[in-house]
Amino acid sequence: MPFTIQSLSFLLLLGNPAMAQDQEEAAPAPVLPDLTLAAPWTLPPAPPVEGEEPAVPLTDEEKFPFGRALVNIPGLPVDLVVPQSEPGVEPRWKWTANDSTSEIRLGMRASEAYSNVRFRATNFQPDVPLLQGEILTEELSLKDQPEADLDLTLGEWQPVQHPELGPMQVLNFHAWDGFLERDLYYHVFLYAVEGHAVIGSVESSESLERAQEVAGEIIGMTNVVKPPFDPAEIGLTGTIEVEAGYSITLPQGMRALSEEELNLVSGGRLGGDGPFNGKRARLNIIRTDRLYDNLAFRCRAEANSPLEVLDPEKSAQTAENFRAWAKAVFSAGQAKVTSAGEDTTFDFSDGYARALHTESTNDPEFLALDDGRDAYLWKVTGDVYAVPHQGQMLYTAYADVALTCLAIAKEGESLESFEKAVRGLTIALDENGEPYPMPLSLQARYTRWWPTGNPFLQLYWLPVPLMLIAGYLVLKD
């Protein structure tokens, strides 16, 4: 790390506590700007004056008399058309582009304006008007930073409509740098493009008006190559047909991922020899009112390893197998399941970044889906990184496929929308228009058919006395 004036000041303060105390006592109060100040670029153009000729749009030669540079924000379908300075003159704009995995994808500086511009992005496209200010502030970590001696004062997030970029959210805020004893002024803007949200922030050491002015310049340079898609138009909302063999109706405010977004998720394909071999195995459903932690629930189809679904009152072992298996899915761990005297090990360590660890032992709810297919719905409590959470999981099977849908949420948040969605889940029909059979062993079919789970009332005891009677009659003759 280079040795800076800030580092030198810090060392001087360490070596002279009296000096530090004097500076603390003499520190001026931060100069707070009017954080409700609307940026000029967000305001509609003034109506034309009666009798005045309308302004003629500038040509490219007039806009860029000394040429232009096309600067891409890495990983995004967004270019900035940056005007070049006159030869021999210090360029107004300098920039550094990082790869698309960096938090700051593009950094720029307006040299004589003493302003810095930074661009961040999300990997999924939100519904910008639905974004709530309080949650936006939390997601973007806009809070005091005691370790850096920064005190923040935030304005209110404001929705605006840009004629070219569409719905946007903007925010003014002020930061007091207690170490350098100076004010910093920020203007943040956010908009959507295809598959992403773009978050730009302008920092000025001069004034809030300057930050807004530079933001207006940046917005004016912006060329969106791919505008945001309409999820409804491409079948990502409402009732969606999943190629792995089922359909599900999504709650309002949730959608499936686009093809581009799916490429960012470890999808995988179904194996096996069944009718769904090679189909995409996973379905991720996101909340469109979140920037980052937006996964609402996910469904995962697997081939050649379906568990059996039986009433827990008739088969305690089947329910125990499911609980062990489900805990491994929730926690992205491993489970060993014993069925018909054989042990099968399942590994879900690649499954879920937010692992829920649960010790719940309650039986899952045994229910019938709309097509009469049996399913389990299990509701549990546990913790994610020692924070209380809750989870729900639906499990069913068809053909050679095991289908799991699960949701995890913080304690106190509602999972009603998830439960409603999965209870209405339907399985596709086969090529003959018939329901795919649920994979059950002969013993499981018998257990499912016989009205009681009491072993002493099972029908399979009947052949024993009949054989004894038949043997007696044969020996007697």
XYZ file of C-alpha atoms in Angstrom:
477
model
C 0.000 0.000 0.000
C 1.538 3.385 -0.973
C 2.462 5.806 1.813
C 0.018 8.709 1.694
C -0.551 12.011 3.455
C -3.461 10.340 5.237
C -1.099 7.651 6.568
C 1.358 10.347 7.723
C -1.408 12.265 9.525
C -2.515 9.071 11.230
C 1.036 8.355 12.455
C 1.431 11.927 13.728
C -1.779 11.602 15.711
C -0.565 8.315 17.195
C 2.714 9.931 18.254
C 1.089 13.040 19.726
C -2.158 12.285 21.644
C -2.424 15.938 22.725
C -2.434 16.983 19.104
C -5.194 14.451 18.383
C -7.232 15.823 21.280
C -6.758 19.405 20.113
C -7.854 18.485 16.610
C -10.890 16.643 17.942
C -11.945 19.646 20.013
C -11.330 22.064 17.155
C -13.012 19.934 14.476
C -15.607 21.988 12.599
C -19.192 20.762 12.434
C -20.037 18.951 9.183
C -21.768 21.129 6.594
C -24.958 19.258 5.735
C -26.453 20.044 2.320
C -30.121 19.944 1.431
C -30.420 16.230 0.700
C -33.874 16.696 -0.830
C -32.292 18.694 -3.662
C -33.481 17.289 -6.995
C -30.784 16.722 -9.579
C -31.355 18.839 -12.706
C -30.972 15.779 -14.919
C -33.989 14.151 -13.199
C -36.306 17.090 -13.973
C -38.444 17.211 -17.119
C -37.291 19.700 -19.777
C -38.782 23.148 -19.652
C -41.687 23.648 -22.064
C -40.762 25.561 -25.233
C -41.347 29.301 -25.194
C -44.221 30.332 -27.438
C -42.969 31.637 -30.746
C -39.434 30.347 -30.174
C -37.919 27.935 -32.671
C -37.400 24.414 -31.230
C -33.805 23.529 -30.500
C -32.054 21.593 -33.229
C -30.329 18.431 -31.936
C -26.547 18.613 -32.046
C -24.703 16.539 -34.602
C -21.977 14.096 -33.540
C -19.374 16.511 -34.873
C -20.770 19.226 -32.604
C -21.058 16.907 -29.597
C -17.606 15.409 -30.028
C -15.404 17.969 -31.817
C -12.232 16.132 -30.695
C -13.534 12.575 -31.033
C -15.003 10.156 -28.531
C -14.130 6.950 -26.678
C -16.526 4.059 -26.177
C -16.086 2.703 -22.638
C -17.887 -0.514 -21.711
C -18.916 -1.311 -18.153
C -17.468 -4.838 -17.898
C -20.036 -7.620 -17.947
C -22.915 -5.269 -18.767
C -24.650 -4.284 -22.017
C -23.841 -0.643 -21.276
C -21.354 1.662 -23.004
C -20.381 5.208 -22.071
C -19.674 7.522 -24.993
C -16.958 9.743 -23.500
C -16.015 12.964 -25.333
C -12.289 13.468 -25.833
C -10.421 16.648 -24.920
C -8.599 18.980 -27.238
C -5.091 17.729 -28.096
C -2.557 18.944 -25.589
C -5.202 19.626 -22.922
C -5.498 17.521 -19.780
C -8.369 15.098 -20.458
C -11.465 15.712 -18.374
C -12.216 11.990 -17.964
C -9.967 9.164 -16.846
C -11.166 5.631 -16.161
C -10.168 2.174 -15.006
C -12.211 -0.878 -15.975
C -12.082 -4.027 -13.863
C -13.283 -7.491 -14.776
C -16.958 -8.349 -14.312
C -16.295 -10.195 -11.034
C -15.110 -7.036 -9.270
C -17.498 -5.157 -7.049
C -16.491 -1.903 -8.758
C -16.724 -2.679 -12.451
C -15.759 0.752 -13.747
C -14.125 3.684 -11.982
C -13.983 7.150 -13.545
C -12.712 10.572 -12.491
C -13.721 13.995 -13.726
C -10.366 15.635 -13.059
C -11.150 19.360 -12.831
C -14.527 18.638 -11.139
C -12.859 16.798 -8.224
C -15.404 14.016 -8.641
C -15.189 10.226 -8.772
C -17.703 7.914 -10.443
C -18.048 4.218 -9.642
C -20.263 1.567 -11.196
C -21.498 -1.601 -9.524
C -24.003 -4.139 -10.816
C -26.185 -7.065 -9.834
C -26.398 -10.390 -11.639
C -30.191 -10.401 -11.850
C -32.621 -7.841 -13.207
C -34.907 -6.284 -10.554
C -38.180 -4.455 -10.971
C -36.830 -0.969 -10.229
C -40.130 0.681 -9.158
C -40.645 -2.103 -6.567
C -37.311 -1.506 -4.827
C -37.881 -0.109 -1.339
C -35.600 2.614 -0.037
C -34.930 1.115 3.382
C -33.942 -2.237 1.901
C -31.907 -0.555 -0.858
C -29.934 1.332 1.776
C -29.218 -1.899 3.637
C -28.289 -3.849 0.507
C -25.847 -1.151 -0.613
C -24.326 -0.935 2.907
C -24.971 2.794 3.214
C -24.199 3.130 6.917
C -21.650 4.708 9.225
C -18.174 3.185 9.079
C -16.529 3.705 12.487
C -13.335 1.925 11.421
C -12.911 4.493 8.626
C -14.232 7.403 10.735
C -17.047 8.064 8.254
C -20.432 9.395 9.371
C -23.237 9.227 6.814
C -26.412 11.278 6.584
C -28.844 9.930 4.013
C -31.602 11.576 2.044
C -34.617 9.661 0.732
C -34.628 7.355 -2.271
C -36.668 8.944 -5.048
C -38.195 7.191 -8.082
C -37.703 9.040 -11.370
C -38.503 8.262 -14.985
C -35.750 8.806 -17.524
C -36.826 9.155 -21.181
C -34.169 6.686 -22.359
C -33.144 4.578 -19.341
C -36.670 4.129 -18.021
C -37.522 3.774 -14.293
C -34.709 4.821 -11.977
C -34.087 5.334 -8.269
C -31.842 8.174 -7.047
C -30.408 9.134 -3.659
C -28.427 12.049 -2.207
C -26.263 11.549 0.843
C -23.525 13.261 2.787
C -20.439 11.745 4.430
C -18.271 13.386 7.043
C -14.693 12.105 6.874
C -13.646 12.511 10.496
C -10.050 11.539 9.840
C -9.385 14.121 7.126
C -12.063 16.457 8.530
C -13.808 17.106 5.263
C -17.235 16.793 3.712
C -18.026 14.397 0.894
C -21.171 14.601 -1.214
C -22.778 11.710 -3.082
C -25.425 11.206 -5.713
C -26.463 7.595 -6.418
C -28.551 6.421 -9.367
C -29.863 2.973 -10.207
C -31.539 1.528 -13.296
C -32.084 -1.841 -14.987
C -30.679 -3.333 -18.173
C -31.134 -6.828 -19.579
C -30.403 -9.275 -16.762
C -28.817 -6.731 -14.411
C -29.201 -3.622 -12.309
C -26.645 -0.831 -12.749
C -25.706 1.159 -9.634
C -23.729 4.331 -10.252
C -22.414 6.644 -7.537
C -20.782 10.058 -7.907
C -18.556 11.358 -5.101
C -17.646 15.039 -4.904
C -15.457 16.830 -2.384
C -16.890 20.170 -3.546
C -20.702 20.119 -3.257
C -23.834 18.053 -3.766
C -24.683 20.184 -6.780
C -21.368 19.218 -8.350
C -22.046 15.523 -7.725
C -25.442 15.872 -9.387
C -23.927 17.780 -12.309
C -21.368 15.039 -12.957
C -24.083 12.382 -12.622
C -26.030 14.211 -15.299
C -22.993 14.093 -17.571
C -22.618 10.362 -17.013
C -26.296 9.688 -17.653
C -26.042 11.716 -20.851
C -23.117 9.546 -22.015
C -24.936 6.271 -21.347
C -25.785 3.966 -24.238
C -27.733 0.846 -23.190
C -27.116 -1.882 -25.761
C -29.766 -4.246 -24.319
C -32.657 -2.661 -22.405
C -34.373 -4.580 -19.599
C -36.681 -7.393 -20.694
C -40.328 -7.682 -19.723
C -40.544 -10.924 -17.661
C -44.204 -11.450 -18.573
C -43.480 -11.218 -22.319
C -40.913 -14.031 -22.201
C -42.888 -16.336 -19.915
C -41.041 -15.819 -16.644
C -44.095 -14.914 -14.539
C -47.505 -16.433 -13.830
C -47.830 -20.148 -14.563
C -44.635 -21.501 -16.076
C -44.055 -24.878 -17.693
C -40.743 -26.375 -16.567
C -39.010 -28.709 -19.008
C -38.223 -31.148 -16.191
C -41.891 -32.181 -16.233
C -43.953 -29.914 -13.993
C -45.678 -26.529 -13.925
C -45.982 -23.999 -11.121
C -47.832 -20.707 -10.670
C -45.569 -17.987 -9.286
C -46.752 -15.409 -6.753
C -46.913 -11.716 -7.665
C -43.499 -10.077 -7.479
C -41.598 -13.282 -8.278
C -40.250 -14.592 -11.550
C -38.069 -17.286 -13.055
C -34.620 -16.512 -14.436
C -33.916 -15.684 -18.045
C -31.542 -17.810 -20.115
C -28.707 -15.317 -19.578
C -29.288 -15.275 -15.818
C -29.478 -19.088 -15.738
C -25.944 -19.197 -17.094
C -24.823 -17.601 -13.814
C -26.456 -20.409 -11.796
C -25.148 -23.944 -11.535
C -28.004 -25.534 -13.446
C -27.049 -29.058 -14.459
C -29.069 -31.507 -16.518
C -31.151 -34.545 -15.599
C -29.554 -37.912 -16.195
C -31.132 -41.345 -16.156
C -33.000 -43.240 -18.851
C -36.397 -41.640 -18.304
C -38.360 -39.224 -20.484
C -36.711 -36.148 -18.966
C -33.114 -37.115 -19.600
C -31.053 -34.056 -20.563
C -33.597 -31.514 -19.336
C -32.521 -28.617 -17.126
C -32.578 -29.832 -13.526
C -33.030 -26.640 -11.533
C -35.514 -23.807 -11.323
C -34.574 -20.645 -9.403
C -37.318 -18.174 -8.519
C -36.297 -14.673 -7.468
C -37.996 -11.733 -5.797
C -37.938 -8.738 -8.110
C -37.984 -6.224 -5.232
C -34.454 -7.121 -4.130
C -31.025 -6.329 -5.569
C -28.897 -9.055 -4.022
C -30.317 -11.585 -1.547
C -33.277 -12.165 -3.819
C -33.692 -15.956 -4.103
C -37.309 -16.679 -3.116
C -37.196 -20.454 -3.595
C -35.760 -23.101 -5.844
C -36.791 -26.462 -7.249
C -34.425 -29.290 -8.089
C -35.177 -32.405 -10.137
C -33.010 -35.520 -9.848
C -33.103 -38.813 -11.729
C -32.629 -42.420 -10.617
C -32.801 -41.751 -6.883
C -36.362 -40.883 -5.882
C -37.444 -41.477 -2.311
C -40.798 -43.114 -1.724
C -43.697 -41.002 -0.446
C -45.907 -42.808 2.093
C -48.165 -41.696 4.897
C -45.947 -41.312 8.006
C -48.690 -42.994 10.062
C -48.315 -46.105 7.926
C -44.546 -46.087 7.429
C -42.414 -44.392 10.073
C -39.227 -45.584 8.318
C -40.168 -43.863 5.055
C -40.786 -40.592 6.904
C -37.470 -40.955 8.736
C -35.697 -41.536 5.417
C -37.233 -38.343 4.072
C -36.265 -36.292 7.141
C -32.623 -37.429 6.896
C -32.579 -36.715 3.181
C -34.314 -33.329 3.549
C -31.933 -32.177 6.294
C -29.035 -32.859 3.953
C -30.715 -30.827 1.199
C -31.397 -27.897 3.560
C -27.852 -27.875 4.921
C -26.058 -28.677 1.627
C -24.651 -31.781 3.309
C -24.813 -35.562 3.036
C -27.320 -38.206 4.128
C -27.496 -41.992 4.281
C -30.919 -43.510 3.651
C -31.791 -47.144 4.412
C -34.521 -48.728 2.322
C -35.286 -52.433 1.812
C -32.088 -53.287 3.669
C -29.884 -51.235 1.330
C -28.013 -48.030 2.192
C -27.890 -45.135 -0.268
C -25.725 -42.040 0.293
C -26.756 -38.633 -1.081
C -24.410 -35.653 -1.442
C -25.843 -32.139 -1.781
C -22.670 -30.202 -0.961
C -22.928 -28.302 -4.259
C -26.516 -27.367 -3.685
C -27.134 -24.181 -1.732
C -24.994 -21.297 -0.529
C -27.401 -20.390 2.291
C -27.367 -23.620 4.321
C -30.098 -24.083 6.929
C -29.140 -26.396 9.799
C -32.183 -27.880 11.501
C -32.827 -30.358 14.299
C -36.575 -30.561 13.629
C -38.054 -34.036 14.148
C -41.729 -33.367 13.345
C -43.358 -35.506 10.681
C -43.825 -33.952 7.250
C -47.368 -33.213 6.124
C -48.624 -35.936 3.793
C -50.731 -34.323 1.074
C -52.142 -34.833 -2.394
C -51.304 -32.410 -5.197
C -53.907 -31.255 -7.689
C -53.485 -34.383 -9.818
C -53.840 -36.636 -6.768
C -50.105 -37.331 -6.560
C -48.754 -37.869 -3.046
C -46.218 -35.378 -1.682
C -44.495 -34.329 1.515
C -44.506 -30.743 2.812
C -42.087 -30.273 5.709
C -41.837 -27.100 7.793
C -38.733 -26.660 9.934
C -36.827 -24.120 12.004
C -33.072 -23.799 12.301
C -30.239 -21.365 11.805
C -28.177 -19.900 8.989
C -24.796 -18.721 10.289
C -26.275 -18.761 13.824
C -29.197 -16.514 12.792
C -32.691 -18.017 13.324
C -34.378 -19.003 10.083
C -37.283 -21.121 8.917
C -37.637 -23.420 5.950
C -40.234 -25.297 3.959
C -39.755 -28.171 1.525
C -42.098 -29.922 -0.870
C -41.122 -33.328 -2.225
C -42.793 -35.587 -4.770
C -41.747 -38.076 -7.457
C -42.813 -39.099 -10.952
C -41.379 -41.350 -13.667
C -37.738 -41.682 -12.562
C -37.577 -38.127 -11.202
C -37.461 -36.828 -7.623
C -38.634 -33.223 -7.350
C -37.739 -30.976 -4.409
C -38.836 -27.359 -3.931
C -37.554 -25.440 -0.915
C -37.569 -21.956 0.559
C -35.534 -20.473 3.405
C -36.373 -17.191 5.130
C -35.467 -15.311 8.271
C -37.538 -15.973 11.342
C -40.699 -13.867 11.199
C -40.819 -13.563 7.395
C -43.777 -15.185 5.669
C -43.469 -18.271 3.479
C -47.188 -18.359 2.658
C -46.628 -17.470 -0.997
C -44.168 -20.352 -1.392
C -46.558 -22.799 0.273
C -49.434 -21.700 -1.950
C -47.277 -22.055 -5.069
C -46.015 -25.571 -4.321
C -49.398 -26.878 -3.170
C -50.676 -25.967 -6.646
C -47.767 -27.621 -8.453
C -48.832 -30.065 -11.186
C -46.940 -32.829 -12.962
C -47.039 -33.099 -16.749
C -48.826 -36.003 -18.471
C -46.967 -38.587 -20.512
C -47.149 -38.917 -24.297
C -50.400 -40.868 -23.971
C -52.031 -38.210 -21.837
C -51.714 -40.331 -18.699
C -50.115 -39.313 -15.374
C -46.564 -40.488 -14.897
C -46.546 -43.210 -12.223
C -45.042 -42.488 -8.832
C -42.053 -44.823 -8.323
C -42.961 -47.223 -5.492
C -41.657 -50.664 -4.620
C -44.075 -53.591 -4.314
C -43.915 -53.355 -0.525
C -44.529 -49.579 -0.653
C -47.543 -50.075 -2.902
C -48.936 -52.589 -0.455
C -48.324 -50.231 2.484
C -50.021 -47.417 0.585
C -53.026 -49.605 -0.284
C -53.611 -51.273 3.091
C -55.667 -49.011 5.415
C -53.520 -49.393 8.524
C -49.860 -49.362 9.423
C -50.278 -51.732 12.369
C -48.058 -54.759 11.547
C -50.405 -57.129 13.379
C -53.297 -56.145 11.137
C -51.444 -56.492 7.845
C -52.848 -58.738 5.125
C -49.509 -60.418 4.555
C -50.068 -62.432 7.773
C -53.079 -64.208 6.179
C -51.090 -66.657 3.983
C -49.279 -68.063 7.037
C -52.294 -69.771 8.695
C -53.630 -70.779 5.249
C -50.346 -72.554 4.467
C -50.391 -74.265 7.853
C -53.945 -75.502 7.275
C -53.105 -76.660 3.749
C -50.011 -78.500 5.025
C -52.032 -80.224 7.724
C -54.612 -81.380 5.188
C -51.930 -82.705 2.834
C -50.124 -84.608 5.590
C -53.405 -85.978 6.929
C -54.283 -87.462 3.504
